[in-house]
Coordinates of C-alpha atoms in Angstrom, one line a residue:
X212 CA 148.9 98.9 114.7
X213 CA 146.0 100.4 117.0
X214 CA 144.6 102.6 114.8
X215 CA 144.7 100.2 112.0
X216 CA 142.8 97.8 114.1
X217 CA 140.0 100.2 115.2
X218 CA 139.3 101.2 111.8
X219 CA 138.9 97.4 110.6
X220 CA 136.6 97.5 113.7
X221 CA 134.8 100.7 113.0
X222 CA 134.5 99.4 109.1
X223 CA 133.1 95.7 109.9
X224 CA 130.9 97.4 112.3
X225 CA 129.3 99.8 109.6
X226 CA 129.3 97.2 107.0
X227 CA 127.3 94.9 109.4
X228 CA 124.8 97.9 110.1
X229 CA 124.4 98.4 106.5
X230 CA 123.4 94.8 106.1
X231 CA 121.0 95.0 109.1
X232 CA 119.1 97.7 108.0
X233 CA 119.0 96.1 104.4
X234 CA 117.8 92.9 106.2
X235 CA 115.2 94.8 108.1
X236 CA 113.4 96.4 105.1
X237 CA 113.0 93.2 103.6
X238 CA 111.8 91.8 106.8
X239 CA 108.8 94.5 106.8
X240 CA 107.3 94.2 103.4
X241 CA 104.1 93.1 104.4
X242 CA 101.5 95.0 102.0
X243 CA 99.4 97.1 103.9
X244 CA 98.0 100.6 102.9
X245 CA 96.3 102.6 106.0
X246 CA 94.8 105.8 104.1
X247 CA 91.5 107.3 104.8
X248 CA 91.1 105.7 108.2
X249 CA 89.0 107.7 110.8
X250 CA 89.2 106.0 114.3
X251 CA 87.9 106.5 117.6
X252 CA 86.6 104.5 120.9
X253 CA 83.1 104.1 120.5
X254 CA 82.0 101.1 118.3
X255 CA 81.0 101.2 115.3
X256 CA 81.3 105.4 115.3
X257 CA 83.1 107.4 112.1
X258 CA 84.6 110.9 113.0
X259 CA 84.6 112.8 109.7
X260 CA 88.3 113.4 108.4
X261 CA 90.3 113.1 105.3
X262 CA 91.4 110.5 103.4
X263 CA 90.6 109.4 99.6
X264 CA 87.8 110.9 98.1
X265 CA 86.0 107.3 97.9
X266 CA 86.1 106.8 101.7
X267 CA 85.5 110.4 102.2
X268 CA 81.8 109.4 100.5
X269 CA 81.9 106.4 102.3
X270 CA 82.6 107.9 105.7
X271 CA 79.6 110.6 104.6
X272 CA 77.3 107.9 104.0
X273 CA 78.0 105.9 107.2
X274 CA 77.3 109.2 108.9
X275 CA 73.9 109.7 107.6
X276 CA 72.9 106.4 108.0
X277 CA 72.8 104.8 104.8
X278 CA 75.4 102.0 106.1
X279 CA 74.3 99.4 103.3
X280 CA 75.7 102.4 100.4
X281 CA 78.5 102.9 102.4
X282 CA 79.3 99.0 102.7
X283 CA 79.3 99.2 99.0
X284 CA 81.6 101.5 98.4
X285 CA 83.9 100.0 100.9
X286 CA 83.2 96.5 99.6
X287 CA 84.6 97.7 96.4
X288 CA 87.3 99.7 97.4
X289 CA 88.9 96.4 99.4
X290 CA 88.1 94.4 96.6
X291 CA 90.1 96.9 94.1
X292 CA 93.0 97.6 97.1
X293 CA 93.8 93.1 97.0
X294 CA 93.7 93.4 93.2
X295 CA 96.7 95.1 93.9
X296 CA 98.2 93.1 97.1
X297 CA 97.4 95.4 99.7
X298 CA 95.2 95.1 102.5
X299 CA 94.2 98.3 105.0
X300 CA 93.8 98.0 108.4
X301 CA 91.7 101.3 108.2
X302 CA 89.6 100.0 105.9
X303 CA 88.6 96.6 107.3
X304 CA 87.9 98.9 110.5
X305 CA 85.3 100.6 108.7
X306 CA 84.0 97.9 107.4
X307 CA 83.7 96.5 110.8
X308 CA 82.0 99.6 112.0
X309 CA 79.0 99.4 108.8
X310 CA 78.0 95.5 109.3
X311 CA 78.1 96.4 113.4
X312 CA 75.5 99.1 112.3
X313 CA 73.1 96.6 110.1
X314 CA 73.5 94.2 112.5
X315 CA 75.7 91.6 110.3
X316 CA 77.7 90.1 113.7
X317 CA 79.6 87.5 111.8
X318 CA 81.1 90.2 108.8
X319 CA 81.6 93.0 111.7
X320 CA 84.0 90.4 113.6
X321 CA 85.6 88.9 110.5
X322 CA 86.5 92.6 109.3
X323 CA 87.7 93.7 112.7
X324 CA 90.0 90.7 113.5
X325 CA 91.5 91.2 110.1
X326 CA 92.1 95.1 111.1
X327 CA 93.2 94.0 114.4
X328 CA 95.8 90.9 112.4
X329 CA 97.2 94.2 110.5
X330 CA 97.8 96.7 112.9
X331 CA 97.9 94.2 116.8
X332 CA 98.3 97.3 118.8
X333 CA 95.0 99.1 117.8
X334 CA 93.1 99.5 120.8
X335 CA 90.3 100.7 119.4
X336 CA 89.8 97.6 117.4
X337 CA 90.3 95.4 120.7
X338 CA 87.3 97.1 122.8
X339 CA 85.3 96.9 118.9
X340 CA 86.2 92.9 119.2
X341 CA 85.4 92.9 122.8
X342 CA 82.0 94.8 122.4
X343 CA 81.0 92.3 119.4
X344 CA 81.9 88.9 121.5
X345 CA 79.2 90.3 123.4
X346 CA 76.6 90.0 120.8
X347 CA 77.7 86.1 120.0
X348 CA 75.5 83.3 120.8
X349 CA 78.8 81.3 121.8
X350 CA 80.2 81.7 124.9
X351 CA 83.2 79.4 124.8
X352 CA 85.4 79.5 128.0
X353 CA 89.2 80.1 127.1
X354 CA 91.2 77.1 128.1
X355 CA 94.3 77.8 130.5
X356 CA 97.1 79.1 129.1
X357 CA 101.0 79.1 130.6
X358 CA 101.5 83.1 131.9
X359 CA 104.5 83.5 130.6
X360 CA 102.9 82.9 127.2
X361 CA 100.3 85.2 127.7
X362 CA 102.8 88.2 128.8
X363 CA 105.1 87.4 125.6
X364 CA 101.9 87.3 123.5
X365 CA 100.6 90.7 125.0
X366 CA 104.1 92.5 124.4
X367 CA 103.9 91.0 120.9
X368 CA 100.8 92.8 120.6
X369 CA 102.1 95.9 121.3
X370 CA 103.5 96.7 117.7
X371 CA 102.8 95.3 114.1
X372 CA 105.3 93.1 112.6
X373 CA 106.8 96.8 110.4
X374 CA 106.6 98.4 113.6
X375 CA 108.9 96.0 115.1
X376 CA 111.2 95.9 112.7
X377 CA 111.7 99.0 112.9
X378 CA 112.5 99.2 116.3
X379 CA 115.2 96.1 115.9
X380 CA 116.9 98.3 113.4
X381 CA 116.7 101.5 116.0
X382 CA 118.0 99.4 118.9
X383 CA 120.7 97.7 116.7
X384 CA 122.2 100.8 115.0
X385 CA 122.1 102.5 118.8
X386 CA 123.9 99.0 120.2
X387 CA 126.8 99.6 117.6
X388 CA 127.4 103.0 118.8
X389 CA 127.6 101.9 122.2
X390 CA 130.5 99.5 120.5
X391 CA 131.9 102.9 119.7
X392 CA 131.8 103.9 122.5
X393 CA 132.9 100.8 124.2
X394 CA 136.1 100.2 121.9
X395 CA 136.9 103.5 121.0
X396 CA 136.3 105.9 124.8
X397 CA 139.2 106.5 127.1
X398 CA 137.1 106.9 130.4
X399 CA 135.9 103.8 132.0
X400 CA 132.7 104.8 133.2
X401 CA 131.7 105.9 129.3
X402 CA 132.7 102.3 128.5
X403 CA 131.2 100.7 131.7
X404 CA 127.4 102.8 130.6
X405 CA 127.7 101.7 126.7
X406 CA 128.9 97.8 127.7
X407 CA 125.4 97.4 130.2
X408 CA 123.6 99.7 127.2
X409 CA 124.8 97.6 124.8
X410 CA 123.8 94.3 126.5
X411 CA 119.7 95.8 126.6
X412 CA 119.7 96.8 123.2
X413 CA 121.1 93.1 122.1
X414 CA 118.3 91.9 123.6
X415 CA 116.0 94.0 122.5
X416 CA 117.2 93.5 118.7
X417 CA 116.8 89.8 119.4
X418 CA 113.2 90.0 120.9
X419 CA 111.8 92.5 118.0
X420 CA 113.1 90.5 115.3
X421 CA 111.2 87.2 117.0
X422 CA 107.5 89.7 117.5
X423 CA 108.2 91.1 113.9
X424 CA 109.0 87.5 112.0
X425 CA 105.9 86.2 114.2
X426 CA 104.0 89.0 113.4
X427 CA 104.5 88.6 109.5
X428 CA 103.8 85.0 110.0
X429 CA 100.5 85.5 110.9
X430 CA 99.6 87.6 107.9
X431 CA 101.3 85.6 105.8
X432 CA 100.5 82.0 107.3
X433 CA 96.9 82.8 108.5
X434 CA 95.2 80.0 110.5
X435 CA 91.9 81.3 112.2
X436 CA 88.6 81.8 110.8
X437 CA 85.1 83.0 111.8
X438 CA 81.9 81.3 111.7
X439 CA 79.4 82.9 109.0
X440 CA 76.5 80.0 109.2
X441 CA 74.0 81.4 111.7
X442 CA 74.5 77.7 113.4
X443 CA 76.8 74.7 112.1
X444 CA 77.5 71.1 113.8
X445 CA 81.0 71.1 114.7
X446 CA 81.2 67.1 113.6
X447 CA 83.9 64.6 114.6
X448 CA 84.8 63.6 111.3
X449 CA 85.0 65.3 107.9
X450 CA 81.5 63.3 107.2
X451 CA 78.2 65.0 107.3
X452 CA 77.0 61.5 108.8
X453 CA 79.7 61.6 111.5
X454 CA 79.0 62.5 115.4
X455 CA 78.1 66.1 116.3
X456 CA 80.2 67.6 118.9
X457 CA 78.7 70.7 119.5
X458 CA 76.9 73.5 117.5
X459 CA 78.5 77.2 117.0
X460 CA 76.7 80.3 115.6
X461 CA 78.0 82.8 113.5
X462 CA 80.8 85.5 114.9
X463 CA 82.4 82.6 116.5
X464 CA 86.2 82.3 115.9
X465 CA 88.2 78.9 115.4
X466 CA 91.9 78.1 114.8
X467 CA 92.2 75.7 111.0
X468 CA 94.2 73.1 112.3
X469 CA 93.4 70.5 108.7
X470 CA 91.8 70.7 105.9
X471 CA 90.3 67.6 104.0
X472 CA 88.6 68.1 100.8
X473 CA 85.4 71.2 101.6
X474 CA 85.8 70.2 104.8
X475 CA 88.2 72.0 107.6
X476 CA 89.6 70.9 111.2
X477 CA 89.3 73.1 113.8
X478 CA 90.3 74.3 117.5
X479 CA 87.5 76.5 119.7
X480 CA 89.1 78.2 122.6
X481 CA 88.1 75.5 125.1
X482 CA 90.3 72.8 123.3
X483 CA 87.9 70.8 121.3
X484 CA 88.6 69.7 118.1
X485 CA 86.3 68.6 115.0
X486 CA 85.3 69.3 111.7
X487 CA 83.4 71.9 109.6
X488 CA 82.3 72.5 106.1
X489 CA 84.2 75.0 104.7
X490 CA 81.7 76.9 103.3
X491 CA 80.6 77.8 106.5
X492 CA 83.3 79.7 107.9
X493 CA 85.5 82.5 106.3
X494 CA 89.5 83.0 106.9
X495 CA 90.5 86.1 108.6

């Protein structure tokens, strides 16, 4: 009666695994392709290296200077790679790199946010993005923020929403073993190591699907955009007639919180809210 009860055990177990992983793949199909992508610390800096032969022309151009040719070729690339749904986190990095180098602030930010939205853990694209804010008109203090927020939003960081995923299927097909081990082992110290095992890796199943489904939402759901206008009035009301709040200057970024007709609602960093023409800003 034992044995036939551990293997209904052992063959629910495997069956849920199966499902898991199955669940996981789905959960990671976010269209992303990272080839010829040449990183390093310094901003706006290309190390020559491999890759497609386009970028390989592009990456030779950036490197002798002709950064308008190369932002062509780039340009196009991007243009041809969402033609297809995909969207490089290498590529919008370069891109980055090229408008930094003709002095384009606004384009340079826009392209390495959406590098950084791909790939959260890149730090190279951080200290980019850090480097650029330096070179924006606005300074815009950061309203306070609960702590605890800001640690679960920094480990969030850590991975992209595949990388993740990944990591929840690791942790969960490593927790069922330690149910193996748990059921199925006649010492009691084996069985006391995999039930405190086993009680991490739940968690860290539970946590890695929550980074990788928030993670995905931001790709898909994206709700932040950059200022392209050298200045706009941020206005109180979707009327051009309507109070001006404040003015921001291009390589600003703002959170869409409405949209009314061209006109969108928007959050700066310090809390206030108001209005902008659409035309004036670009999603990341």
């Amino acid at each position: 009666m034992m044995s036939v009860m551990k293997r209904v055990i052992l063959s629910y177990i495997f069956i849920v695994v199966a499902f898991a992983t199955v669940g996981a793949q789905d959960s990671t199909d976010v269209k992303t392709d990272s080839t010829g992508t040449v990183r390093n610390t310094a901003i706006a800096e290309n190390k020559p290296g491999g890759g497609k032969a386009i970028l390989e022309e592009a990456n030779a151009l950036y490197n002798s200077g002709d950064f308008r040719k190369a932002i062509e070729i780039l340009e196009n690339e991007k243009d041809a790679q969402k033609s297809q749904g995909l969207e490089s986190s290498g590529l919008y990095y370069n891109l980055g790199n090229s408008y930094f180098r003709v002095n384009e602030i606004a384009k340079a930010r826009l392209y390495y946010e959406r590098a950084l939205l791909l790939d959260p853990g890149d730090r190279d694209t951080r200290h980019n993005i850090d480097y650029v804010m330096t070179k924006i008109e606005d300074k815009i203090p950061v309203a306070d923020t609960f702590f605890l927020s800001i640690w679960f939003g920094a480990i969030q960081n850590l991975f992209s929403s595949n990388s993740w995923a990944t990591i929840g299927v690791v942790s969960f097909i490593l927790f069922v073993l330690c149910l193996v081990l748990f059921f199925f082992s006649r010492y009691i110290l084996t069985k006391k190591a995999a039930f405190y095992t086993g009680i991490v890796l739940i968690i860290v199943v539970i946590f890695a699907n929550i980074f990788s489904f928030r993670q995905k939402s931001r790709i898909e759901h994206r709700d932040t955009a950059i200022i392209m206008a050298a200045s706009v009035p941020m206005v109180s009301s979707p009327d051009i007639n309507s109070k001006e709040l404040t003015i921001l200057h291009a390589g600003t970024k703002v959170t869409v919180t409405k949209e009314d007709r061209s006109w969108l609602e928007v959050e700066i960093d310090n809390g206030t809210v108001g209005w902008i023409q659409r035309e004036k800003l670009e999603i990341i």
